[in-house]
Short mmCIF file of C-alpha atoms in Angstrom, two decimals:
data_model
loop_
_atom_site.label_atom_id
_atom_site.label_comp_id
_atom_site.label_asym_id
_atom_site.label_seq_id
_atom_site.Cartn_x
_atom_site.Cartn_y
_atom_site.Cartn_z
CA MET A 1 -22.15 -17.05 20.04
CA ALA A 2 -21.40 -19.50 17.28
CA GLN A 3 -22.33 -16.78 14.51
CA MET A 4 -19.72 -14.37 16.17
CA GLU A 5 -16.62 -17.06 15.95
CA GLN A 6 -17.80 -17.95 12.49
CA ARG A 7 -17.24 -14.04 11.99
CA LEU A 8 -13.86 -13.74 13.72
CA LEU A 9 -12.32 -17.03 12.29
CA SER A 10 -11.98 -17.45 8.19
CA GLU A 11 -10.14 -20.01 6.60
CA ARG A 12 -8.84 -19.37 3.16
CA SER A 13 -5.97 -20.43 0.74
CA ILE A 14 -2.81 -19.32 1.42
CA ASP A 15 -2.74 -18.14 -2.28
CA GLN A 16 -6.14 -16.26 -2.04
CA GLY A 17 -4.61 -13.08 -0.97
CA ILE A 18 -7.10 -10.86 0.85
CA ALA A 19 -10.52 -12.38 2.52
CA SER A 20 -13.78 -12.13 0.94
CA GLY A 21 -16.77 -13.71 2.53
CA ALA A 22 -17.46 -16.29 0.36
CA ARG A 23 -16.48 -19.75 1.29
CA GLN A 24 -14.42 -21.83 -1.14
CA ALA A 25 -13.50 -25.36 -1.48
CA ARG A 26 -10.61 -26.24 0.96
CA SER A 27 -7.34 -26.31 -0.81
CA ALA A 28 -4.24 -28.26 0.08
CA ARG A 29 -2.45 -25.45 1.76
CA SER A 30 -4.65 -23.39 3.98
CA VAL A 31 -4.68 -21.05 6.84
CA THR A 32 -7.28 -19.94 9.59
CA ILE A 33 -7.12 -16.52 9.90
CA ASN A 34 -8.30 -14.61 13.21
CA LEU A 35 -10.14 -11.35 11.94
CA ALA A 36 -10.06 -10.28 15.35
CA GLU A 37 -6.12 -9.46 15.56
CA SER A 38 -6.56 -6.13 13.62
CA PRO A 39 -8.66 -3.06 14.83
CA LEU A 40 -10.07 -3.71 11.33
CA GLY A 41 -11.37 -7.00 11.62
CA TRP A 42 -12.50 -6.78 15.31
CA LEU A 43 -14.72 -3.85 14.14
CA PHE A 44 -15.92 -6.02 11.27
CA ALA A 45 -16.61 -9.23 13.32
CA ARG A 46 -18.87 -6.74 15.77
CA GLY A 47 -20.85 -5.76 12.48
CA MET A 48 -19.40 -2.19 12.41
CA LEU A 49 -17.96 -2.19 8.99
CA THR A 50 -19.58 -3.53 5.93
CA GLN A 51 -18.17 -6.21 3.58
CA ARG A 52 -17.66 -3.62 1.06
CA GLN A 53 -15.57 -1.47 3.92
CA PHE A 54 -13.72 -4.45 5.38
CA ASP A 55 -12.13 -5.36 2.01
CA ALA A 56 -11.11 -1.85 1.07
CA GLY A 57 -9.39 -1.93 4.47
CA GLU A 58 -7.66 -4.76 3.55
CA ARG A 59 -6.68 -3.69 0.17
CA VAL A 60 -4.99 -0.36 1.90
CA ARG A 61 -3.03 -2.99 4.05
CA ALA A 62 -2.05 -5.33 1.68
CA ASP A 63 -0.57 -2.48 -0.73
CA TRP A 64 1.16 -0.72 2.70
CA GLU A 65 2.48 -3.83 3.58
CA ARG A 66 3.46 -4.82 -0.26
CA ALA A 67 4.90 -1.55 -0.54
CA GLN A 68 7.35 -2.23 2.63
CA LEU A 69 6.35 1.19 4.00
CA SER A 70 6.56 -0.11 7.77
CA PRO A 71 9.37 0.76 9.58
CA ARG A 72 12.00 -1.72 10.50
CA VAL A 73 12.01 -2.63 13.83
CA THR A 74 15.14 -4.81 13.72
CA MET A 75 18.63 -4.45 12.17
CA THR A 76 19.32 -4.68 8.95
CA TRP A 77 21.85 -7.17 7.98
CA ASP A 78 22.57 -6.42 4.68
CA ALA A 79 26.36 -5.92 3.31
CA SER A 80 27.46 -2.43 3.85
CA PRO A 81 27.50 -0.48 0.60
CA VAL A 82 30.77 -0.18 -1.33
CA ALA A 83 31.49 3.50 -2.12
CA ASN A 84 34.87 5.06 -3.93
CA GLY A 85 35.05 8.15 -1.59
CA ARG A 86 35.17 8.18 2.33
CA GLY A 87 31.66 9.13 2.66
CA GLY A 88 30.45 6.18 1.80
CA GLY A 89 26.68 6.48 1.25
CA ALA A 90 24.29 3.89 -0.36
CA GLY A 91 22.48 4.89 -3.31
CA ALA A 92 18.65 4.80 -3.88
CA PRO A 93 17.07 1.69 -2.47
CA ASP A 94 16.73 -0.86 -4.75
CA LEU A 95 12.87 -1.52 -5.16
CA SER A 96 10.94 -3.95 -7.14
CA GLY A 97 8.02 -2.93 -9.63
CA ALA A 98 5.51 -4.68 -7.35
CA GLN A 99 6.98 -2.37 -4.26
CA ILE A 100 7.13 0.59 -6.58
CA ASP A 101 3.15 -0.10 -8.07
CA ALA A 102 2.30 -1.03 -4.33
CA LYS A 103 3.28 2.16 -2.85
CA ARG A 104 1.76 3.86 -6.00
CA ARG A 105 -1.72 2.47 -5.40
CA PHE A 106 -1.46 3.10 -1.58
CA GLN A 107 -0.77 6.73 -1.93
CA ALA A 108 -3.51 7.22 -4.57
CA ALA A 109 -5.82 5.53 -2.09
CA VAL A 110 -4.83 7.83 0.64
CA GLU A 111 -5.45 10.66 -1.20
CA ALA A 112 -8.69 9.25 -2.54
CA ALA A 113 -9.73 8.92 1.46
CA GLY A 114 -9.23 12.71 1.56
CA PRO A 115 -7.23 15.04 3.78
CA GLY A 116 -9.41 14.57 7.07
CA LEU A 117 -9.97 10.87 6.69
CA ALA A 118 -6.63 9.79 5.83
CA ASP A 119 -5.07 10.20 9.48
CA ILE A 120 -7.60 7.75 10.88
CA LEU A 121 -7.48 5.58 7.93
CA TRP A 122 -3.67 5.15 8.36
CA ARG A 123 -3.81 4.58 12.21
CA VAL A 124 -6.29 2.10 11.98
CA VAL A 125 -5.80 -0.05 9.15
CA CYS A 126 -1.90 0.24 8.45
CA ALA A 127 -0.34 1.23 12.03
CA GLY A 128 -2.97 -1.44 13.84
CA GLU A 129 -3.91 1.23 16.42
CA GLY A 130 -7.18 0.81 18.17
CA MET A 131 -9.94 3.26 17.64
CA ARG A 132 -9.70 4.56 21.31
CA ASP A 133 -5.81 5.33 20.84
CA ALA A 134 -5.93 6.37 17.44
CA GLU A 135 -9.34 9.12 18.49
CA THR A 136 -7.13 10.11 21.66
CA ALA A 137 -3.89 10.87 19.61
CA LEU A 138 -5.79 12.81 16.94
CA GLY A 139 -7.56 14.69 19.92
CA TRP A 140 -11.30 13.61 18.66
CA PRO A 141 -14.04 13.04 21.05
CA ALA A 142 -14.96 9.23 21.73
CA ARG A 143 -16.59 7.26 19.25
CA ALA A 144 -16.17 10.15 16.22
CA GLY A 145 -13.39 7.86 14.81
CA LYS A 146 -15.60 5.09 13.57
CA LEU A 147 -17.78 7.65 11.78
CA VAL A 148 -14.64 9.19 10.15
CA LEU A 149 -13.17 5.73 9.33
CA THR A 150 -16.47 4.62 7.65
CA LEU A 151 -16.45 7.44 5.49
CA ALA A 152 -12.68 7.07 4.18
CA LEU A 153 -13.11 3.32 3.82
CA ASP A 154 -16.13 4.19 1.52
CA ARG A 155 -13.84 6.67 -0.56
CA VAL A 156 -11.15 4.06 -0.99
CA ALA A 157 -13.58 1.33 -1.78
CA ALA A 158 -14.38 3.80 -4.58
CA TYR A 159 -10.80 4.26 -5.41
CA TYR A 160 -10.37 0.27 -5.78
CA ARG A 161 -13.42 0.00 -7.69
CA ILE A 162 -14.85 -2.57 -4.76
CA ARG A 163 -18.64 -3.35 -4.76
#
């Protein structure tokens, strides 16, 4: 049980970014991360994914979140756009360079996964759907999603050059 708990809880520096399996010296600012809070972490904690596959999934999710591609769930409190005409219409969204780069990396990673594999990759890694829910939504038989997800994560790991 202690080994399972050790795999579920990981401590890392706030500045470290994506979790890697290696333990480092404890910094002044650190957080404890529950790896089982995401479906990807749950699979990794139970030995169903390799460290390489887990790191690839975390890179995809980090790019997804950095690019701010998830839908907004609250009201936007930005100032109303000012326009010359009555139609008003806002211009193009003001994206930072980091967001643009993250979106480009995310799209390239999904393309590297391939057309049949990208669906399960996005549902489990980015949308946070459980494996059973993702398989049901895609109309797949039980336990087929795990195999397809591991293939997608291997391709994404090759794209990100994770060893």
